[in-house]
Each structure stands twice: as C-alpha cells, then as structure tokens.
PDB file of C-alpha atoms and ligand atoms in Angstrom:
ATOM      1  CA  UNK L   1      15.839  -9.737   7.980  1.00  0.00           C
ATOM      2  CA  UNK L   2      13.996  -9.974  11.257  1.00  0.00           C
ATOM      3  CA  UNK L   3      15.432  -7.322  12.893  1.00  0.00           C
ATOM      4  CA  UNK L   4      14.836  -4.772  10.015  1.00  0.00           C
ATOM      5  CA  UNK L   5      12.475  -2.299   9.465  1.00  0.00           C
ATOM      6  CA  UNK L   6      11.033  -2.109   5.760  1.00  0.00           C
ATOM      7  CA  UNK L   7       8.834   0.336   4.012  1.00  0.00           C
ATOM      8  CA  UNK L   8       5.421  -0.539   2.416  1.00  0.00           C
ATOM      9  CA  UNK L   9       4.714   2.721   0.566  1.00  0.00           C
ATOM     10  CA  UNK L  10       1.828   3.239  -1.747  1.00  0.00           C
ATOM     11  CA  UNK L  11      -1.504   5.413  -2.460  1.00  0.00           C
ATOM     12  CA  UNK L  12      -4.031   2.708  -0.850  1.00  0.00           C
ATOM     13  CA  UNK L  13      -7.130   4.501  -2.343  1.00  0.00           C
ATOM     14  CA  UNK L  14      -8.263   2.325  -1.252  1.00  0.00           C
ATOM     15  CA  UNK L  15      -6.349  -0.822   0.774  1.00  0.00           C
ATOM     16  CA  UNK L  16      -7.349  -4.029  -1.452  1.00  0.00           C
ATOM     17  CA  UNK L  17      -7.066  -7.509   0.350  1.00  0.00           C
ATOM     18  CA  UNK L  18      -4.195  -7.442  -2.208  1.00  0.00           C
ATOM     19  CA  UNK L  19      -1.836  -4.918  -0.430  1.00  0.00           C
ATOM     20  CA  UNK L  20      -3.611  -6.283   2.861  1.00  0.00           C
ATOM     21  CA  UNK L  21      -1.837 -10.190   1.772  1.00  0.00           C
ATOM     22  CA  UNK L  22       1.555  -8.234   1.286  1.00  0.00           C
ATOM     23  CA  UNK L  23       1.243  -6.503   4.225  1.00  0.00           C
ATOM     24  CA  UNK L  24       0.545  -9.478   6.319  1.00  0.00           C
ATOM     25  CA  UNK L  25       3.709 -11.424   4.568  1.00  0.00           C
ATOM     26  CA  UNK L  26       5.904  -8.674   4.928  1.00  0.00           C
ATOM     27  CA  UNK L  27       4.708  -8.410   8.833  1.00  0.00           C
ATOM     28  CA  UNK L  28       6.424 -12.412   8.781  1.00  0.00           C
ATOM     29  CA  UNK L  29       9.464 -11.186   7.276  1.00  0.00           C
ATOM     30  CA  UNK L  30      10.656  -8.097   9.275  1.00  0.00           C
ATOM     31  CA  UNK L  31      10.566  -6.667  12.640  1.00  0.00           C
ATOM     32  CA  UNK L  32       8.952  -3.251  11.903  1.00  0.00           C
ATOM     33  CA  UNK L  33       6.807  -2.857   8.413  1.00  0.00           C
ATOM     34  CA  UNK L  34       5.483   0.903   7.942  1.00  0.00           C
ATOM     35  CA  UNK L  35       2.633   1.285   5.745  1.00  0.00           C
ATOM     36  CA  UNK L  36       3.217   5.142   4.518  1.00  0.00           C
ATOM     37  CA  UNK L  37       0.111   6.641   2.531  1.00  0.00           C
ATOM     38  CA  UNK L  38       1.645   9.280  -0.222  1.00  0.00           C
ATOM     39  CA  UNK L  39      -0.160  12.282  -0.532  1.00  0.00           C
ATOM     40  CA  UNK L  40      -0.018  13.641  -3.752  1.00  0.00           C
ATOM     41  CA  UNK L  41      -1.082  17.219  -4.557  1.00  0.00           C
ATOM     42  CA  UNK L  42      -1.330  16.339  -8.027  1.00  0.00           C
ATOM     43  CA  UNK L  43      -3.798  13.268  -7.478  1.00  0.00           C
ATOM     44  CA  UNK L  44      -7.499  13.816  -6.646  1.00  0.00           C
ATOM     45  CA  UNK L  45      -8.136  10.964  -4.202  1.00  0.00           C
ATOM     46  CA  UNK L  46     -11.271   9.291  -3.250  1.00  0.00           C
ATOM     47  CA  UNK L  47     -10.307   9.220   0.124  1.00  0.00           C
ATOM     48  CA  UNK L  48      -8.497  11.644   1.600  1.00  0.00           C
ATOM     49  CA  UNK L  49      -4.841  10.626   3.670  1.00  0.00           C
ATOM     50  CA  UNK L  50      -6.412  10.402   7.173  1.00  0.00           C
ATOM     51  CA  UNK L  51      -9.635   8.310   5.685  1.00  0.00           C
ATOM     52  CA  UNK L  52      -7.104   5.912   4.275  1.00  0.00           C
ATOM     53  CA  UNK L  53      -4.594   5.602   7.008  1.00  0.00           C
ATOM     54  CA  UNK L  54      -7.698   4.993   9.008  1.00  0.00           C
ATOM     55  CA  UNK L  55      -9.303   2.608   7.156  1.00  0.00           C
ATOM     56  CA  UNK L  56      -6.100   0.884   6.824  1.00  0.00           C
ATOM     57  CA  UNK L  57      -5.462   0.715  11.066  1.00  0.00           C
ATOM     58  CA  UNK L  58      -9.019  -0.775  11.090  1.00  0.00           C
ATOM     59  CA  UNK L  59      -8.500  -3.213   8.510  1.00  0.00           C
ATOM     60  CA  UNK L  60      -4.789  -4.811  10.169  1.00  0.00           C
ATOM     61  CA  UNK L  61      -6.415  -4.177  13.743  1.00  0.00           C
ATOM     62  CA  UNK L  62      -6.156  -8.117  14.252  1.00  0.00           C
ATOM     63  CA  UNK L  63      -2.947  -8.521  12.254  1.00  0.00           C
ATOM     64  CA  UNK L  64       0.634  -8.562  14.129  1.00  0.00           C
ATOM     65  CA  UNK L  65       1.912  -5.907  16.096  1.00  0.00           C
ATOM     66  CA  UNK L  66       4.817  -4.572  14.551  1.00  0.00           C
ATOM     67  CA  UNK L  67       2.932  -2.759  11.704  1.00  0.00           C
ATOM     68  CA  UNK L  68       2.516   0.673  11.770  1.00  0.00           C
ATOM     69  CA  UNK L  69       0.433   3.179   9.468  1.00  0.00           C
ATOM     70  CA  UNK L  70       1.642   6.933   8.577  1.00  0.00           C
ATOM     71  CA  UNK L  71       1.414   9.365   5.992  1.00  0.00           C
ATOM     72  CA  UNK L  72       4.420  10.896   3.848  1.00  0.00           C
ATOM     73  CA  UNK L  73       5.228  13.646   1.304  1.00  0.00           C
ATOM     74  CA  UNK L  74       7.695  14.380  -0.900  1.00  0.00           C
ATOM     75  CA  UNK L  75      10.717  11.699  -1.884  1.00  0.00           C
ATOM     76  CA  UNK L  76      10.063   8.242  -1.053  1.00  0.00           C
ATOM     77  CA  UNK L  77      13.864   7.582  -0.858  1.00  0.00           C
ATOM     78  CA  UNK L  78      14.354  10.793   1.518  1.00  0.00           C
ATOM     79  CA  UNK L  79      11.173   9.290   4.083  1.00  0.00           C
ATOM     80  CA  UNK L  80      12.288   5.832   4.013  1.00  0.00           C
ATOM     81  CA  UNK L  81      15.992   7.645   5.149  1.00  0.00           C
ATOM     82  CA  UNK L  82      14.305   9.116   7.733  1.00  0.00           C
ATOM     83  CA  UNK L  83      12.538   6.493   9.277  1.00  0.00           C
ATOM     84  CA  UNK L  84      16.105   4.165   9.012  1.00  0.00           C
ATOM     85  CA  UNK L  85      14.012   1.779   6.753  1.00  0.00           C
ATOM     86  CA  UNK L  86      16.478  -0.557   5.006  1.00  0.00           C
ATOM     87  CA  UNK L  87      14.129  -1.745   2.619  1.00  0.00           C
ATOM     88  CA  UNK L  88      11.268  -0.561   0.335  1.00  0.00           C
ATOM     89  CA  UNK L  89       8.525  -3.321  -0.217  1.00  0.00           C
ATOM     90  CA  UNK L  90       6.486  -3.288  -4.024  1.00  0.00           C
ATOM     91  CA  UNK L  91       3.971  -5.846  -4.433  1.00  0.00           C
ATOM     92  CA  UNK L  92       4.298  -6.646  -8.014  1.00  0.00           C
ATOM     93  CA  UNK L  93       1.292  -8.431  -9.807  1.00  0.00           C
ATOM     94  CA  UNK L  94       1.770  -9.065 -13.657  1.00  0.00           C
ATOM     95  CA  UNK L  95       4.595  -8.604 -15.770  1.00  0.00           C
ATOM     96  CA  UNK L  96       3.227  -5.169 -17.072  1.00  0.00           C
ATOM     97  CA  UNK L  97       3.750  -3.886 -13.177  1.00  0.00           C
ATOM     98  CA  UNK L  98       7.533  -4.507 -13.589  1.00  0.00           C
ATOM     99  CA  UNK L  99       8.972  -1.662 -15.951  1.00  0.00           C
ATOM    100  CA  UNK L 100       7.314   1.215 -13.786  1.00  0.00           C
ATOM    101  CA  UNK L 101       8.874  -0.821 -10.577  1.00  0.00           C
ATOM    102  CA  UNK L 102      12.250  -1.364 -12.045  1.00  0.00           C
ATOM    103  CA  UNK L 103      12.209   2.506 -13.060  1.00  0.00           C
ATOM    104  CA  UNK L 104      11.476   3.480  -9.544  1.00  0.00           C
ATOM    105  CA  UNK L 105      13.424   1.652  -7.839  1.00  0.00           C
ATOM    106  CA  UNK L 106      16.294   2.016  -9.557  1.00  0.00           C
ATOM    107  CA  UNK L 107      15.513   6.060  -8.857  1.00  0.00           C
ATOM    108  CA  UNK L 108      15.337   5.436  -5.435  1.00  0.00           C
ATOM    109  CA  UNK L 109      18.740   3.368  -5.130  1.00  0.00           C
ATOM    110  CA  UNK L 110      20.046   6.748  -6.876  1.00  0.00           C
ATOM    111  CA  UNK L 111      18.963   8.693  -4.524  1.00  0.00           C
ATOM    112  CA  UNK L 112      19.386   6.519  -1.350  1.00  0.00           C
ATOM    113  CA  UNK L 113      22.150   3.544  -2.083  1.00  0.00           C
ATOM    114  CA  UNK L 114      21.503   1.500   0.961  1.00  0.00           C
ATOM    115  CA  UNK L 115      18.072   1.133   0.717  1.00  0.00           C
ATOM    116  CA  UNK L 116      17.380  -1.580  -0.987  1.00  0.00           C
ATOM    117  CA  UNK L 117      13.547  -2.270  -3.116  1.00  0.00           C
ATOM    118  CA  UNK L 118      11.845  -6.053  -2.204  1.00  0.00           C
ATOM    119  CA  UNK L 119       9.466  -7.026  -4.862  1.00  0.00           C
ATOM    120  CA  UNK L 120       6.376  -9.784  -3.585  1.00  0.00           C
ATOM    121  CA  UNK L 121       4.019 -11.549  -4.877  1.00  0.00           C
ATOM    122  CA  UNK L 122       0.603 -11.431  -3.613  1.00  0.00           C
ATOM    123  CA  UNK L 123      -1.615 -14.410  -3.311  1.00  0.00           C
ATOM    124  CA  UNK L 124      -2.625 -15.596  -7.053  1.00  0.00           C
ATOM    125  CA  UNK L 125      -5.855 -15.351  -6.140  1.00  0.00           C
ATOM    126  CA  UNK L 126      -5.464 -10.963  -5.764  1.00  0.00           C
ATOM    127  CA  UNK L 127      -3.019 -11.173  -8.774  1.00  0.00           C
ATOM    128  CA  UNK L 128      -5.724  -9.061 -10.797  1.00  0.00           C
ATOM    129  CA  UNK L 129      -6.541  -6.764  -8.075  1.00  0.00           C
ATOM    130  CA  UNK L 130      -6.065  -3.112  -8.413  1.00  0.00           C
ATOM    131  CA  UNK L 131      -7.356  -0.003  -6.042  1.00  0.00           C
ATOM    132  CA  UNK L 132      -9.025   1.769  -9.574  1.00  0.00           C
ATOM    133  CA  UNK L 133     -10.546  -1.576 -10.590  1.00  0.00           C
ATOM    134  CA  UNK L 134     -12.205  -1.590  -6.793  1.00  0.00           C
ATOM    135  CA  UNK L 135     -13.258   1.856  -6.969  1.00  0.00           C
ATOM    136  CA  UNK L 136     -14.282   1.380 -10.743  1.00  0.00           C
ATOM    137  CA  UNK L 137     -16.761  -1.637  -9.460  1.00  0.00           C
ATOM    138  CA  UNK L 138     -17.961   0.248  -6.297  1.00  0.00           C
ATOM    139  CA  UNK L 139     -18.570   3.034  -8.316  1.00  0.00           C
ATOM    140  CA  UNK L 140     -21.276   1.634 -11.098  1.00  0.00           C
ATOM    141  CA  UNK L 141     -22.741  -0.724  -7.675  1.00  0.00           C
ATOM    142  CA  UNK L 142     -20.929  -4.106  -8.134  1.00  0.00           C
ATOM    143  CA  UNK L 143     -20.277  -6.283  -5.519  1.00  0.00           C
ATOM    144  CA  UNK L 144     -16.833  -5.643  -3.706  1.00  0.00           C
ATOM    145  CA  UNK L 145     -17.522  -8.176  -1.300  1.00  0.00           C
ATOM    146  CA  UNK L 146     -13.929 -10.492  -0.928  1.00  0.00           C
ATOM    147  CA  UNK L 147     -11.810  -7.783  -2.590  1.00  0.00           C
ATOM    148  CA  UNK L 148     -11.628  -5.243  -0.054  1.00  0.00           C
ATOM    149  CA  UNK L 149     -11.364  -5.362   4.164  1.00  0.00           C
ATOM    150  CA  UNK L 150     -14.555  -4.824   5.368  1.00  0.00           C
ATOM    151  CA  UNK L 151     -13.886  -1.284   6.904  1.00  0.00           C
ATOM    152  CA  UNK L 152     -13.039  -0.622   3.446  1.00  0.00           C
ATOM    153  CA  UNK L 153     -16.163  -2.357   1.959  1.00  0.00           C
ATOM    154  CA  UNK L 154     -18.468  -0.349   4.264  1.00  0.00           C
ATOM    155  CA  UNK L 155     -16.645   3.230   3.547  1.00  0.00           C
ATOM    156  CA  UNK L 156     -17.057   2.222  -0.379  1.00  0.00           C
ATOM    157  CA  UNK L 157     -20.580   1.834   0.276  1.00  0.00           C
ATOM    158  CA  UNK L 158     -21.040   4.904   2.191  1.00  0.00           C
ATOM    159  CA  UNK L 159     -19.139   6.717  -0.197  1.00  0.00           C
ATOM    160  CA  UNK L 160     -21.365   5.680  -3.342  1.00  0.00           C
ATOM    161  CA  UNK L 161     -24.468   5.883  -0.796  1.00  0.00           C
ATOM    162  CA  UNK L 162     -25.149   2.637  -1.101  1.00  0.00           C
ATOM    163  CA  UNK L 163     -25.241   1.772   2.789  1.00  0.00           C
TER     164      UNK L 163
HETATM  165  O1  PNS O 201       0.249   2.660  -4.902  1.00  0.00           O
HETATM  166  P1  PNS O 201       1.098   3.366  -5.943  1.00  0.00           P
HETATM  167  O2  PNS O 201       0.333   4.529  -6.504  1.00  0.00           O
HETATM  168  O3  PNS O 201       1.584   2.423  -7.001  1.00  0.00           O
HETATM  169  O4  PNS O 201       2.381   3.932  -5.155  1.00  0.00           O
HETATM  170  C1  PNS O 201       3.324   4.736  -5.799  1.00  0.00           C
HETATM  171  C2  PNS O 201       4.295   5.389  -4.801  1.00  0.00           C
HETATM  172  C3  PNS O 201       3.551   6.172  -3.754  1.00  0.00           C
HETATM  173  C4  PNS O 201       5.121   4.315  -4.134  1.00  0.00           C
HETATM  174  C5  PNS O 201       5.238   6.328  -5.639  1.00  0.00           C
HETATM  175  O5  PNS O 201       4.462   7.165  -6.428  1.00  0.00           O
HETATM  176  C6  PNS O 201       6.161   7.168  -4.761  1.00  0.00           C
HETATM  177  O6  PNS O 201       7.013   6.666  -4.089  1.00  0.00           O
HETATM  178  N1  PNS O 201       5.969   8.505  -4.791  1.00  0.00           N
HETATM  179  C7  PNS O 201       6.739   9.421  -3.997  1.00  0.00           C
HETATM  180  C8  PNS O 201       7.564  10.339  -4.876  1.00  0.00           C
HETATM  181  C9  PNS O 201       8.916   9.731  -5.217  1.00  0.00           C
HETATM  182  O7  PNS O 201       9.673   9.327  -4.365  1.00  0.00           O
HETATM  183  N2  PNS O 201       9.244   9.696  -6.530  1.00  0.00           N
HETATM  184  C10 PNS O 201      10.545   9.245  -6.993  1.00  0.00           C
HETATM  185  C11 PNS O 201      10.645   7.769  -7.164  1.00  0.00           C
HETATM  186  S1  PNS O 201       9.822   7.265  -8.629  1.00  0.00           S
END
C-alpha cells in the first residue's frame, strides 16, 4: 500500500487526538494521506473550514511529511476521484459507528468502484472520543486537556473565552 494515496475525509470540528492517532497510523501505511475537511452548507460549524484545516496543519506540524490538509465539497466519491485516491480511510470506534460506515461506504463503492473504504481502529484509549463530546465539555468549562492537540485545546479555550 506504500505507494498509494488514501483519503482521510471527515468534519474535524474539531481534530480529537482520536482522528490525530488515525491520522498518524494511516501516515505508516501509505505514501500520500489527505486529510479533506467537508464543508457542509447544511451544518453550522464551530469552526469554520479554514479554522479547522488550520488547526489541523498545526496540530500534525511534527508528524510525517506525506500528509496533506484540504478542504472539499460536494461527493466524497467524486473528490477522492479527483485527487486519484485509491482508498477512503473511516476510523471506526464502537460497534454503533459501523451501520452509518457500512451505508456510506457501500454508497461510495456505487458511485466510484475502485475506490475502496479502510476501516481503523484508534488507540483504545480514544475509543470514546467524539468531536461533539469535546465541544460538549469545552463548552460547559471542563477540562479538555489530553483529548484534543494543543492548537486545538487553546482555540477551544479562546472560543468559550476561557483563555
Ligand atoms: O466526521 P464525519 O462527520 O463523520 O464525516 C462524514 C463525511 C464528511 C465523511 C461524510 O459526511 C461525507 O463524505 N460527506 C460528503 C457527501 C457524500 O459524499 N455523501 C455520500 C456518501 S454517504
């Protein structure tokens, strides 16, 4: 798989050290990963697209090389084409994470055959770890500390003018 590029889509809002752990084995695994932030009209995010592409490039800033952040819109499937990704990488968690996986990415296989959809497992210890439980905690002043990069700890503090 080495010398394959491979997707690692999501909404990051924001990164968790649990997307930060897949990222980091997934960076192991193939020559090029892409981190691409969705932005979805329909969502209201706490961070806009460029805040979290930016806080993600901060948080790998000491992490291999060979990954890359960007933004998409539109079809997952159609962007992954277009960046000749051969593989889409999910983090999956619990068990309840697997129907809405399996659902999309047998969708995507629809709509793009070749590209095939890697599940993996993130460090047990992040296995409860979810971007709304982070912004849940950060927003009623818990302590984030250990769940989140720190660029992403100090923009969660900001945010809740806390820091
Ligand atoms: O971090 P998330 O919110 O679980 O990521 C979901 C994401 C962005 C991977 C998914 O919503 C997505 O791919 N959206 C793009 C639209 C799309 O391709 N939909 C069809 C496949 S279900």
């Amino acid at each position: 798989m080495r010398r394959t590029s491979a997707i690692y889509p999501g909404t990051f809002d924001p990164l968790t050290n649990g997307h930060l752990d897949i990222i980091e084995r997934s960076s192991r695994l193939f020559e090029r990963v892409v981190v691409a932030i969705l932005v979805n009209p329909e969502k209201d995010p706490l961070f806009t697209a460029e805040e979290r592409r930016d806080l993600i490039r901060a948080s790998i800033e000491k992490m291999a090389k060979n990954v890359e952040v960007d933004v998409f819109e539109g079809l997952l499937a159609e962007y992954a084409r277009r960046r000749s990704a051969k593989v889409i990488i999910r983090g999956i968690r619990a068990v309840s994470d697997y129907e809405y996986e399996l659902q999309m990415a047998l969708a995507n296989r629809r709509l793009q055959p070749e590209i095939e959809t890697l599940f993996m497992l993130p460090a047990e210890r992040y296995s409860y770890l979810s971007s709304r439980l982070v912004r849940e905690i950060a927003q009623h002043a818990g302590s984030i500390r250990g769940l989140v990069p720190r660029p992403v700890e100090k923009a969660l503090l900001k945010r809740f003018k806390r820091a």
